[in-house]
Amino acid sequence: MFFSVGWAVLLAAVVVPPLVVGPAFARSGALIASGLVAALGPAVLLEAATARRRSVRVAGGVVRARTWSGEREVDLRDLAIVRAWEAISRDGARTFVSLADRSGGWVVLLADGGRRQLIADAVRRHGAGYVSPWALGLLGLEPTRWYAAGGRVLGLLFVFVALLPAGMLLAAAVAQR
């Protein structure tokens, strides 16, 4: 529910202002605002789903964590989906791991070395329905070639940067209606 509302708000922030203002919006500098909403909105939603660093607790194979969108719980012994990606920040590369279990629990963790090892051990012992290729490399379950890792980070950066003009073009197209 949280993410449905979040994506609806992002879409409304890009589409409603040009609808209200009309064609003048497409000729104004306000298009940059729509582009920024499209580029930064998904990052804000990701941050809302990411567990707060000090709130993560592991007990009996169950990960409990607090996020902006509420308390989350995932059973590491019953994983359905494991995905991981790296994002570049001021502090270097940050590794995010998204975990979902078969009962519907889901959480995104900012994974340091210890958490990565914990998740990798759970996947080795209990398996998972799906482990993404990127997660296999980032968790150390399979070797990753340096160019593949670099290509993934550049690809993610490209998608992030491409959202800015995409939001601007969508807003301009709506304004021209």
XYZ file of C-alpha atoms in Angstrom:
177
model
C 0.000 0.000 0.000
C 2.798 2.396 0.941
C 4.556 1.980 -2.399
C 1.347 2.186 -4.439
C 0.597 5.517 -2.830
C 4.228 6.603 -3.205
C 4.337 5.851 -6.946
C 0.938 7.540 -7.408
C 2.221 10.688 -5.676
C 5.355 10.704 -7.856
C 3.303 10.341 -11.018
C 0.895 13.056 -9.889
C 3.804 15.401 -9.114
C 5.075 14.982 -12.677
C 1.713 15.047 -14.504
C -0.628 17.397 -12.566
C 1.341 20.696 -12.752
C 1.568 20.631 -16.587
C -2.129 19.745 -16.773
C -3.037 22.727 -14.611
C -0.697 25.262 -16.247
C -1.013 24.050 -19.838
C 1.327 24.738 -22.780
C 3.163 27.536 -20.953
C 4.542 24.900 -18.587
C 6.430 23.239 -21.460
C 8.206 26.508 -22.254
C 9.117 27.293 -18.640
C 11.994 26.293 -16.445
C 9.561 24.381 -14.235
C 10.197 21.303 -16.373
C 13.350 20.735 -14.335
C 11.185 20.236 -11.223
C 9.285 17.423 -12.934
C 12.568 15.849 -13.997
C 13.974 16.054 -10.477
C 10.847 14.447 -9.031
C 11.162 11.602 -11.558
C 14.876 11.152 -10.832
C 14.884 11.481 -7.044
C 11.476 9.973 -6.245
C 12.487 6.318 -6.675
C 15.532 6.902 -4.449
C 13.275 8.335 -1.738
C 10.961 5.313 -2.005
C 13.964 2.977 -1.742
C 15.130 4.823 1.340
C 11.642 4.469 2.840
C 11.832 0.676 2.431
C 15.418 0.339 3.670
C 15.841 -0.816 7.245
C 17.241 1.730 9.663
C 20.813 0.692 10.515
C 20.370 0.247 14.252
C 16.935 -1.357 14.043
C 17.981 -4.652 12.405
C 17.727 -7.640 14.748
C 18.338 -11.295 13.850
C 16.985 -13.988 16.142
C 16.230 -17.593 15.314
C 16.718 -17.091 11.587
C 14.246 -14.196 11.462
C 15.313 -10.669 10.516
C 13.263 -7.894 12.118
C 13.815 -4.307 11.085
C 12.135 -0.927 11.279
C 11.683 1.167 8.116
C 9.956 4.463 7.432
C 6.996 2.462 6.164
C 6.739 0.318 9.308
C 8.094 -2.791 10.996
C 9.274 -5.590 8.674
C 10.036 -9.256 9.306
C 11.664 -11.847 7.000
C 12.370 -15.510 7.721
C 15.862 -16.355 6.400
C 14.998 -20.074 6.454
C 12.169 -19.581 3.964
C 13.520 -17.067 1.416
C 11.640 -16.661 -1.838
C 13.574 -13.816 -3.507
C 17.037 -12.359 -2.893
C 18.181 -9.364 -4.938
C 21.146 -7.087 -4.443
C 22.654 -4.004 -6.043
C 25.328 -1.451 -5.356
C 24.872 2.289 -5.263
C 27.637 4.846 -5.251
C 27.603 7.338 -2.401
C 29.995 9.780 -0.767
C 31.183 6.982 1.516
C 31.942 4.618 -1.382
C 29.794 1.816 -2.744
C 26.788 0.823 -0.631
C 25.306 -2.654 -1.062
C 21.548 -3.062 -0.743
C 19.985 -6.514 -0.377
C 16.257 -7.024 -0.871
C 14.841 -10.091 0.879
C 11.377 -11.574 0.521
C 10.146 -14.758 2.164
C 7.363 -17.102 1.099
C 4.931 -15.693 3.667
C 5.084 -12.229 2.078
C 7.599 -10.543 4.387
C 9.926 -8.103 2.609
C 12.763 -5.823 3.649
C 15.692 -3.994 2.074
C 18.898 -4.058 4.093
C 21.990 -1.932 3.765
C 24.407 -4.845 3.886
C 27.839 -4.553 5.410
C 30.230 -7.516 5.509
C 28.510 -9.243 8.443
C 25.007 -8.975 7.032
C 26.190 -10.113 3.613
C 27.744 -13.191 5.193
C 24.577 -13.900 7.207
C 22.396 -13.744 4.082
C 24.862 -15.799 2.018
C 24.915 -18.481 4.724
C 21.102 -18.559 4.793
C 20.969 -18.991 1.002
C 23.570 -21.789 1.136
C 21.820 -23.648 3.975
C 18.155 -23.183 3.151
C 18.147 -22.088 -0.488
C 15.891 -19.460 -2.023
C 13.308 -19.491 -4.780
C 15.215 -16.898 -6.813
C 18.600 -15.286 -6.293
C 19.445 -12.589 -8.829
C 22.753 -12.852 -10.689
C 23.890 -9.597 -9.133
C 23.083 -10.924 -5.645
C 25.086 -14.085 -6.332
C 28.169 -11.959 -6.996
C 27.664 -9.375 -4.252
C 27.022 -12.032 -1.609
C 30.084 -14.019 -2.687
C 28.065 -17.050 -3.786
C 29.620 -16.910 -7.254
C 32.717 -15.111 -8.499
C 32.064 -11.796 -10.215
C 34.248 -10.435 -12.940
C 35.351 -6.848 -12.337
C 33.913 -5.605 -15.642
C 30.499 -7.125 -14.891
C 30.343 -5.387 -11.512
C 31.455 -2.084 -13.044
C 28.949 -2.431 -15.865
C 26.109 -3.002 -13.414
C 26.990 0.097 -11.399
C 27.284 2.194 -14.568
C 23.992 0.784 -15.856
C 22.205 1.696 -12.626
C 23.742 5.169 -12.743
C 22.628 5.555 -16.368
C 19.045 4.593 -15.497
C 19.044 7.059 -12.601
C 20.360 9.892 -14.797
C 17.952 8.987 -17.642
C 14.968 9.511 -15.333
C 15.607 13.288 -15.266
C 14.974 13.926 -18.986
C 12.251 11.258 -19.030
C 10.294 13.164 -16.369
C 10.849 16.436 -18.197
C 9.677 14.986 -21.524
C 6.599 13.408 -19.946
C 5.644 16.701 -18.312
C 6.216 18.603 -21.590
C 4.079 16.106 -23.523
C 1.257 16.402 -20.978
C 1.479 20.208 -21.061
C 1.105 20.231 -24.879
C -2.009 17.994 -24.747
